[in-house]
PDB file of C-alpha atoms and ligand atoms in Angstrom:
ATOM      1  CA  UNK A   1       0.304  -0.549   0.642  1.00 98.00           C
ATOM      2  CA  UNK A   2       1.348   3.533  -0.022  1.00 98.00           C
ATOM      3  CA  UNK A   3      -0.286   6.458   1.850  1.00 98.00           C
ATOM      4  CA  UNK A   4      -0.204  10.219   0.462  1.00 98.00           C
ATOM      5  CA  UNK A   5      -0.945  12.352   3.297  1.00 98.00           C
ATOM      6  CA  UNK A   6      -0.239  15.721   4.035  1.00 98.00           C
ATOM      7  CA  UNK A   7       0.179  16.720   7.788  1.00 97.00           C
ATOM      8  CA  UNK A   8      -1.428  19.850   7.911  1.00 96.00           C
ATOM      9  CA  UNK A   9      -4.736  19.306   6.352  1.00 97.00           C
ATOM     10  CA  UNK A  10      -8.049  17.306   8.616  1.00 98.00           C
ATOM     11  CA  UNK A  11      -9.053  15.201   5.749  1.00 98.00           C
ATOM     12  CA  UNK A  12      -5.773  12.612   5.690  1.00 98.00           C
ATOM     13  CA  UNK A  13      -5.274  13.163   9.698  1.00 98.00           C
ATOM     14  CA  UNK A  14      -8.794  10.853   9.331  1.00 98.00           C
ATOM     15  CA  UNK A  15      -7.261   8.127   6.987  1.00 98.00           C
ATOM     16  CA  UNK A  16      -3.690   8.471   8.735  1.00 98.00           C
ATOM     17  CA  UNK A  17      -5.940   7.845  12.394  1.00 98.00           C
ATOM     18  CA  UNK A  18      -7.231   4.909  10.485  1.00 98.00           C
ATOM     19  CA  UNK A  19      -4.335   3.427  10.551  1.00 98.00           C
ATOM     20  CA  UNK A  20      -2.798   3.702  13.301  1.00 98.00           C
ATOM     21  CA  UNK A  21      -6.150   2.477  15.469  1.00 98.00           C
ATOM     22  CA  UNK A  22      -5.700  -0.768  12.860  1.00 98.00           C
ATOM     23  CA  UNK A  23      -2.015  -1.078  13.862  1.00 98.00           C
ATOM     24  CA  UNK A  24      -0.618  -0.809  10.390  1.00 98.00           C
ATOM     25  CA  UNK A  25       2.398   1.153   9.065  1.00 97.00           C
ATOM     26  CA  UNK A  26       2.256   2.198   5.552  1.00 98.00           C
ATOM     27  CA  UNK A  27       4.745   3.819   3.612  1.00 98.00           C
ATOM     28  CA  UNK A  28       3.195   7.091   2.785  1.00 98.00           C
ATOM     29  CA  UNK A  29       4.606   9.924   1.376  1.00 98.00           C
ATOM     30  CA  UNK A  30       3.702  13.337   2.706  1.00 98.00           C
ATOM     31  CA  UNK A  31       2.049  16.446  -0.554  1.00 98.00           C
ATOM     32  CA  UNK A  32       2.511  19.991   1.149  1.00 98.00           C
ATOM     33  CA  UNK A  33      -1.406  21.350   0.403  1.00 96.00           C
ATOM     34  CA  UNK A  34       0.731  24.775   1.725  1.00 94.00           C
ATOM     35  CA  UNK A  35       3.062  24.579  -1.693  1.00 96.00           C
ATOM     36  CA  UNK A  36       0.199  23.158  -3.934  1.00 96.00           C
ATOM     37  CA  UNK A  37       2.262  20.098  -4.113  1.00 98.00           C
ATOM     38  CA  UNK A  38      -1.324  18.684  -4.226  1.00 98.00           C
ATOM     39  CA  UNK A  39      -2.059  20.228  -8.296  1.00 97.00           C
ATOM     40  CA  UNK A  40       1.140  19.004  -9.919  1.00 98.00           C
ATOM     41  CA  UNK A  41       1.431  17.875 -12.681  1.00 98.00           C
ATOM     42  CA  UNK A  42       2.801  13.494 -10.946  1.00 98.00           C
ATOM     43  CA  UNK A  43       0.291  14.476  -8.761  1.00 98.00           C
ATOM     44  CA  UNK A  44      -2.508  14.730 -10.755  1.00 98.00           C
ATOM     45  CA  UNK A  45      -1.943  11.370 -12.866  1.00 98.00           C
ATOM     46  CA  UNK A  46      -2.674   9.582  -9.141  1.00 98.00           C
ATOM     47  CA  UNK A  47      -5.955  12.144  -8.071  1.00 98.00           C
ATOM     48  CA  UNK A  48      -7.250  14.156 -10.847  1.00 98.00           C
ATOM     49  CA  UNK A  49      -8.989  15.906  -8.224  1.00 97.00           C
ATOM     50  CA  UNK A  50      -5.839  16.764  -6.787  1.00 98.00           C
ATOM     51  CA  UNK A  51      -7.275  16.248  -3.495  1.00 98.00           C
ATOM     52  CA  UNK A  52      -5.681  14.323  -0.190  1.00 98.00           C
ATOM     53  CA  UNK A  53      -5.788  10.809   1.273  1.00 98.00           C
ATOM     54  CA  UNK A  54      -5.418   9.136  -0.804  1.00 98.00           C
ATOM     55  CA  UNK A  55      -4.137   5.216  -0.749  1.00 98.00           C
ATOM     56  CA  UNK A  56      -3.158   3.131  -3.558  1.00 98.00           C
ATOM     57  CA  UNK A  57      -3.832  -0.874  -2.085  1.00 98.00           C
ATOM     58  CA  UNK A  58      -1.773  -3.730  -2.363  1.00 96.00           C
ATOM     59  CA  UNK A  59      -3.729  -4.756  -5.612  1.00 97.00           C
ATOM     60  CA  UNK A  60      -3.003  -1.428  -7.310  1.00 98.00           C
ATOM     61  CA  UNK A  61      -6.501   0.603  -6.705  1.00 98.00           C
ATOM     62  CA  UNK A  62      -6.255   3.896  -5.919  1.00 98.00           C
ATOM     63  CA  UNK A  63      -9.051   5.238  -3.693  1.00 98.00           C
ATOM     64  CA  UNK A  64      -9.165   8.910  -3.161  1.00 97.00           C
ATOM     65  CA  UNK A  65     -12.210   8.848  -0.913  1.00 97.00           C
ATOM     66  CA  UNK A  66     -11.686   8.622   3.329  1.00 98.00           C
ATOM     67  CA  UNK A  67     -14.755   6.409   2.772  1.00 98.00           C
ATOM     68  CA  UNK A  68     -13.149   4.429   0.589  1.00 98.00           C
ATOM     69  CA  UNK A  69      -9.775   4.279   2.550  1.00 98.00           C
ATOM     70  CA  UNK A  70     -11.670   3.181   5.979  1.00 98.00           C
ATOM     71  CA  UNK A  71     -13.337   0.892   3.933  1.00 98.00           C
ATOM     72  CA  UNK A  72     -10.963  -1.304   2.528  1.00 98.00           C
ATOM     73  CA  UNK A  73      -9.192  -1.555   5.220  1.00 98.00           C
ATOM     74  CA  UNK A  74     -11.987  -2.690   7.025  1.00 98.00           C
ATOM     75  CA  UNK A  75     -12.821  -5.092   5.203  1.00 98.00           C
ATOM     76  CA  UNK A  76      -8.505  -6.571   5.035  1.00 98.00           C
ATOM     77  CA  UNK A  77      -7.956  -5.858   8.415  1.00 98.00           C
ATOM     78  CA  UNK A  78     -11.215  -6.271  10.528  1.00 98.00           C
ATOM     79  CA  UNK A  79      -9.866  -6.161  13.793  1.00 98.00           C
ATOM     80  CA  UNK A  80      -9.877  -3.908  16.019  1.00 98.00           C
ATOM     81  CA  UNK A  81     -13.009  -3.124  14.305  1.00 98.00           C
ATOM     82  CA  UNK A  82     -14.220   0.923  13.137  1.00 98.00           C
ATOM     83  CA  UNK A  83     -17.139   0.593  11.384  1.00 98.00           C
ATOM     84  CA  UNK A  84     -19.188  -1.530  12.975  1.00 98.00           C
ATOM     85  CA  UNK A  85     -19.952  -5.302  14.295  1.00 97.00           C
ATOM     86  CA  UNK A  86     -24.151  -6.148  13.255  1.00 98.00           C
ATOM     87  CA  UNK A  87     -25.556  -4.548  10.924  1.00 98.00           C
ATOM     88  CA  UNK A  88     -27.419  -2.200  13.318  1.00 98.00           C
ATOM     89  CA  UNK A  89     -23.830  -0.977  14.528  1.00 98.00           C
ATOM     90  CA  UNK A  90     -22.533  -1.108  11.037  1.00 98.00           C
ATOM     91  CA  UNK A  91     -25.705   1.280   9.866  1.00 98.00           C
ATOM     92  CA  UNK A  92     -25.101   3.305  12.680  1.00 98.00           C
ATOM     93  CA  UNK A  93     -21.399   4.150  12.163  1.00 98.00           C
ATOM     94  CA  UNK A  94     -22.033   4.705   8.433  1.00 98.00           C
ATOM     95  CA  UNK A  95     -25.718   7.826   9.835  1.00 98.00           C
ATOM     96  CA  UNK A  96     -23.121   9.050  12.060  1.00 98.00           C
ATOM     97  CA  UNK A  97     -20.079   9.810   9.188  1.00 98.00           C
ATOM     98  CA  UNK A  98     -22.109  11.158   7.053  1.00 98.00           C
ATOM     99  CA  UNK A  99     -23.643  13.294   9.307  1.00 98.00           C
ATOM    100  CA  UNK A 100     -20.233  14.660  10.696  1.00 98.00           C
ATOM    101  CA  UNK A 101     -19.257  15.067   6.979  1.00 98.00           C
ATOM    102  CA  UNK A 102     -21.739  17.062   6.431  1.00 98.00           C
ATOM    103  CA  UNK A 103     -22.537  19.614   9.811  1.00 98.00           C
ATOM    104  CA  UNK A 104     -19.470  20.023  10.826  1.00 98.00           C
ATOM    105  CA  UNK A 105     -16.613  18.480   8.145  1.00 98.00           C
ATOM    106  CA  UNK A 106     -18.147  20.844   5.420  1.00 98.00           C
ATOM    107  CA  UNK A 107     -19.614  23.141   7.751  1.00 98.00           C
ATOM    108  CA  UNK A 108     -16.031  23.507   9.042  1.00 98.00           C
ATOM    109  CA  UNK A 109     -14.498  23.867   5.733  1.00 98.00           C
ATOM    110  CA  UNK A 110     -17.413  26.424   4.476  1.00 98.00           C
ATOM    111  CA  UNK A 111     -15.683  28.804   7.206  1.00 98.00           C
ATOM    112  CA  UNK A 112     -12.567  27.918   6.806  1.00 98.00           C
ATOM    113  CA  UNK A 113     -12.011  28.313   3.585  1.00 98.00           C
ATOM    114  CA  UNK A 114     -14.559  31.331   2.549  1.00 98.00           C
ATOM    115  CA  UNK A 115     -12.474  33.535   4.908  1.00 98.00           C
ATOM    116  CA  UNK A 116      -8.946  32.560   5.519  1.00 96.00           C
ATOM    117  CA  UNK A 117      -5.893  34.234   3.407  1.00 96.00           C
ATOM    118  CA  UNK A 118      -4.091  31.212   2.914  1.00 94.00           C
ATOM    119  CA  UNK A 119      -7.326  29.740   0.523  1.00 96.00           C
ATOM    120  CA  UNK A 120      -7.716  33.210  -0.809  1.00 96.00           C
ATOM    121  CA  UNK A 121      -9.026  31.951  -4.685  1.00 96.00           C
ATOM    122  CA  UNK A 122      -8.889  28.483  -3.504  1.00 96.00           C
ATOM    123  CA  UNK A 123     -12.352  27.719  -1.837  1.00 97.00           C
ATOM    124  CA  UNK A 124     -13.196  24.526  -2.595  1.00 97.00           C
ATOM    125  CA  UNK A 125     -10.780  21.821  -2.740  1.00 96.00           C
ATOM    126  CA  UNK A 126      -9.913  20.335  -6.256  1.00 94.00           C
ATOM    127  CA  UNK A 127      -7.945  21.190  -8.928  1.00 94.00           C
ATOM    128  CA  UNK A 128     -10.553  24.658  -9.648  1.00 94.00           C
ATOM    129  CA  UNK A 129      -9.411  27.876  -8.932  1.00 95.00           C
ATOM    130  CA  UNK A 130     -12.735  29.273  -6.736  1.00 97.00           C
ATOM    131  CA  UNK A 131     -13.409  32.736  -5.537  1.00 98.00           C
ATOM    132  CA  UNK A 132     -14.065  33.191  -1.584  1.00 98.00           C
ATOM    133  CA  UNK A 133     -18.461  34.231  -1.322  1.00 98.00           C
ATOM    134  CA  UNK A 134     -18.021  35.987   2.546  1.00 98.00           C
ATOM    135  CA  UNK A 135     -21.128  35.062   3.025  1.00 98.00           C
ATOM    136  CA  UNK A 136     -21.001  31.585   2.910  1.00 98.00           C
ATOM    137  CA  UNK A 137     -17.816  31.742   5.887  1.00 98.00           C
ATOM    138  CA  UNK A 138     -19.930  33.193   8.145  1.00 98.00           C
ATOM    139  CA  UNK A 139     -22.604  30.460   7.206  1.00 98.00           C
ATOM    140  CA  UNK A 140     -20.022  28.061   7.499  1.00 98.00           C
ATOM    141  CA  UNK A 141     -19.268  29.875  11.212  1.00 98.00           C
ATOM    142  CA  UNK A 142     -23.620  28.708  12.542  1.00 98.00           C
ATOM    143  CA  UNK A 143     -23.338  25.776  10.806  1.00 98.00           C
ATOM    144  CA  UNK A 144     -20.021  24.875  12.774  1.00 98.00           C
ATOM    145  CA  UNK A 145     -22.168  26.131  16.448  1.00 98.00           C
ATOM    146  CA  UNK A 146     -24.786  24.173  15.380  1.00 98.00           C
ATOM    147  CA  UNK A 147     -22.673  20.934  14.773  1.00 98.00           C
ATOM    148  CA  UNK A 148     -21.201  21.484  18.762  1.00 98.00           C
ATOM    149  CA  UNK A 149     -24.432  21.431  19.823  1.00 98.00           C
ATOM    150  CA  UNK A 150     -25.534  18.438  17.922  1.00 98.00           C
ATOM    151  CA  UNK A 151     -22.854  16.647  18.872  1.00 98.00           C
ATOM    152  CA  UNK A 152     -23.059  17.543  22.747  1.00 98.00           C
ATOM    153  CA  UNK A 153     -26.456  16.356  22.571  1.00 98.00           C
ATOM    154  CA  UNK A 154     -25.610  13.070  21.769  1.00 98.00           C
ATOM    155  CA  UNK A 155     -22.652  12.321  22.637  1.00 98.00           C
ATOM    156  CA  UNK A 156     -25.207  12.940  25.474  1.00 98.00           C
ATOM    157  CA  UNK A 157     -26.821   9.964  25.481  1.00 98.00           C
ATOM    158  CA  UNK A 158     -24.060   7.384  24.149  1.00 98.00           C
ATOM    159  CA  UNK A 159     -20.427   7.417  24.956  1.00 98.00           C
ATOM    160  CA  UNK A 160     -18.963   7.424  21.423  1.00 98.00           C
ATOM    161  CA  UNK A 161     -21.280   8.592  18.467  1.00 98.00           C
ATOM    162  CA  UNK A 162     -22.292   5.581  17.343  1.00 98.00           C
ATOM    163  CA  UNK A 163     -23.265   3.678  20.441  1.00 98.00           C
ATOM    164  CA  UNK A 164     -21.308   1.440  23.015  1.00 97.00           C
ATOM    165  CA  UNK A 165     -18.278   1.067  20.528  1.00 98.00           C
ATOM    166  CA  UNK A 166     -15.289   3.413  19.726  1.00 98.00           C
ATOM    167  CA  UNK A 167     -15.242   3.724  15.707  1.00 98.00           C
ATOM    168  CA  UNK A 168     -14.739   5.791  12.488  1.00 98.00           C
ATOM    169  CA  UNK A 169     -17.357   8.296  12.963  1.00 98.00           C
ATOM    170  CA  UNK A 170     -15.698   9.559  16.757  1.00 99.00           C
ATOM    171  CA  UNK A 171     -12.314   9.613  14.185  1.00 99.00           C
ATOM    172  CA  UNK A 172     -14.313  12.501  12.079  1.00 98.00           C
ATOM    173  CA  UNK A 173     -16.094  14.602  14.837  1.00 99.00           C
ATOM    174  CA  UNK A 174     -12.014  14.514  16.441  1.00 98.00           C
ATOM    175  CA  UNK A 175     -10.486  15.995  13.596  1.00 98.00           C
ATOM    176  CA  UNK A 176     -13.075  18.111  12.148  1.00 98.00           C
ATOM    177  CA  UNK A 177     -13.843  19.615  15.281  1.00 98.00           C
ATOM    178  CA  UNK A 178     -10.036  19.922  16.870  1.00 98.00           C
ATOM    179  CA  UNK A 179      -9.311  21.992  13.219  1.00 98.00           C
ATOM    180  CA  UNK A 180     -11.858  24.282  14.244  1.00 98.00           C
ATOM    181  CA  UNK A 181      -9.508  25.988  15.755  1.00 97.00           C
ATOM    182  CA  UNK A 182      -8.277  27.500  12.265  1.00 97.00           C
ATOM    183  CA  UNK A 183     -11.563  29.315  12.437  1.00 97.00           C
ATOM    184  CA  UNK A 184     -11.434  30.384  16.531  1.00 97.00           C
ATOM    185  CA  UNK A 185     -14.410  28.143  17.214  1.00 98.00           C
ATOM    186  CA  UNK A 186     -14.598  25.297  19.826  1.00 98.00           C
ATOM    187  CA  UNK A 187     -16.706  23.712  21.978  1.00 98.00           C
ATOM    188  CA  UNK A 188     -18.372  25.037  24.489  1.00 98.00           C
ATOM    189  CA  UNK A 189     -17.301  25.137  28.025  1.00 98.00           C
ATOM    190  CA  UNK A 190     -20.282  23.687  29.006  1.00 98.00           C
ATOM    191  CA  UNK A 191     -20.988  21.788  26.772  1.00 98.00           C
ATOM    192  CA  UNK A 192     -18.886  18.527  28.988  1.00 98.00           C
ATOM    193  CA  UNK A 193     -20.562  15.581  27.006  1.00 98.00           C
ATOM    194  CA  UNK A 194     -18.334  16.617  24.364  1.00 98.00           C
ATOM    195  CA  UNK A 195     -15.344  17.876  26.656  1.00 98.00           C
ATOM    196  CA  UNK A 196     -15.413  14.528  28.324  1.00 98.00           C
ATOM    197  CA  UNK A 197     -15.443  12.379  25.047  1.00 98.00           C
ATOM    198  CA  UNK A 198     -12.113  15.452  23.973  1.00 98.00           C
ATOM    199  CA  UNK A 199     -10.429  13.828  26.983  1.00 98.00           C
ATOM    200  CA  UNK A 200     -10.855   9.621  25.712  1.00 98.00           C
ATOM    201  CA  UNK A 201      -9.816  10.621  22.332  1.00 98.00           C
ATOM    202  CA  UNK A 202      -6.521  12.493  23.096  1.00 98.00           C
ATOM    203  CA  UNK A 203      -6.072   9.965  25.042  1.00 98.00           C
ATOM    204  CA  UNK A 204      -5.527   8.087  22.133  1.00 98.00           C
ATOM    205  CA  UNK A 205      -2.098   7.286  20.414  1.00 97.00           C
ATOM    206  CA  UNK A 206      -3.951   7.851  16.951  1.00 98.00           C
ATOM    207  CA  UNK A 207      -4.873  10.954  17.625  1.00 97.00           C
ATOM    208  CA  UNK A 208      -1.110  12.483  17.904  1.00 96.00           C
ATOM    209  CA  UNK A 209      -0.784  10.343  14.299  1.00 88.00           C
TER     210      UNK A 209
HETATM  211  N1  GSH B 319     -14.555  14.262   0.631  1.00 89.12           N
HETATM  212  C1  GSH B 319     -13.388  13.484   0.580  1.00 89.12           C
HETATM  213  C2  GSH B 319     -12.603  14.942   0.804  1.00 89.12           C
HETATM  214  C3  GSH B 319     -10.947  15.399   0.654  1.00 89.12           C
HETATM  215  C4  GSH B 319     -10.436  16.685   0.607  1.00 89.12           C
HETATM  216  O1  GSH B 319     -11.310  17.516   1.001  1.00 89.12           O
HETATM  217  N2  GSH B 319      -9.035  17.016   0.821  1.00 89.12           N
HETATM  218  C5  GSH B 319      -8.014  18.195   1.502  1.00 89.12           C
HETATM  219  C6  GSH B 319      -7.381  18.513   2.739  1.00 89.12           C
HETATM  220  S1  GSH B 319      -8.118  18.518   3.925  1.00 89.12           S
HETATM  221  C7  GSH B 319      -7.684  18.231   0.282  1.00 89.12           C
HETATM  222  O2  GSH B 319      -7.357  17.566  -0.705  1.00 89.12           O
HETATM  223  N3  GSH B 319      -7.802  19.541  -0.954  1.00 89.12           N
HETATM  224  C8  GSH B 319      -6.651  20.073  -2.299  1.00 89.12           C
HETATM  225  C9  GSH B 319      -6.634  21.889  -1.755  1.00 89.12           C
HETATM  226  O3  GSH B 319      -6.809  22.577  -0.897  1.00 89.12           O
HETATM  227  O4  GSH B 319      -6.278  21.752  -2.830  1.00 89.12           O
HETATM  228  C10 GSH B 319     -12.659  12.747   1.435  1.00 89.12           C
HETATM  229  O5  GSH B 319     -13.255  12.515   2.018  1.00 89.12           O
HETATM  230  O6  GSH B 319     -11.213  12.214   1.773  1.00 89.12           O
END
C-alpha cells in the first residue's frame, strides 16, 4: 500500500488515524497543500481531483475518499472493527459518519476556505480555482455552532457517536472539531459530554498521529 498524506490537513488526518487504529505501518508520502503539491502534474496523475488522502491498495487500486479508504482497510484488516460489528452498528457508524462529514466537516471547510487569506482563490479543494464568498464563511460559522450542539446532544446519550463502541464516526468528528481551531471555534465549556469525549479521544495514540 502507498498512502498520500498531508500533515497539516484534516481529511488526511482521518485516514492516518484509521491506519494507526488498525495497527498498520504504510509507506507514506507527504503532499504539501501549502506548497500546492496536490496540483503538480505528478500528483494529478495519481488523483486528477487533486485531493488528499489517497491510498493505493496492494492490488494497485487508487482510493481517493476517506470512506473508501476506511472501507478497504476494514475489509483487509477487520480487527479492531471501526465500522461496526453487527448490521445495526454498521448502519449507525455510516449514518453518524455521514452526519459528521456534512454538518461538521463541510461547515468548518465553508468557514475556513471562504475567509482565510491562505485559501484566497481556493474556496473549494480540487483543480478549479474559485473565489471566496464571505457570506458562506459567515454561514459556516453558524453551522459549526449548530454542529457542536448536535455533537453534545448525541454524546449526552451514548459514550461514542455511533453507540457503545469507538468508531470511524468518532475519528471524523474529533478531527473536524479539532480543526475548527483554524476558524477560532471550540466546543463551549459547558458541553460536558463533548469535553469528556474529547479527553477520551486525545488519550488514544492515533490522536497524535
Ligand atoms: N471527501 C474527501 C475530502 C478530501 C479533501 O477535501 N481533502 C483536502 C484536504 S483536507 C484537500 O485535498 N485539499 C486540497 C486543496 O485544498 O487544494 C475525503 O473524504 O477524503
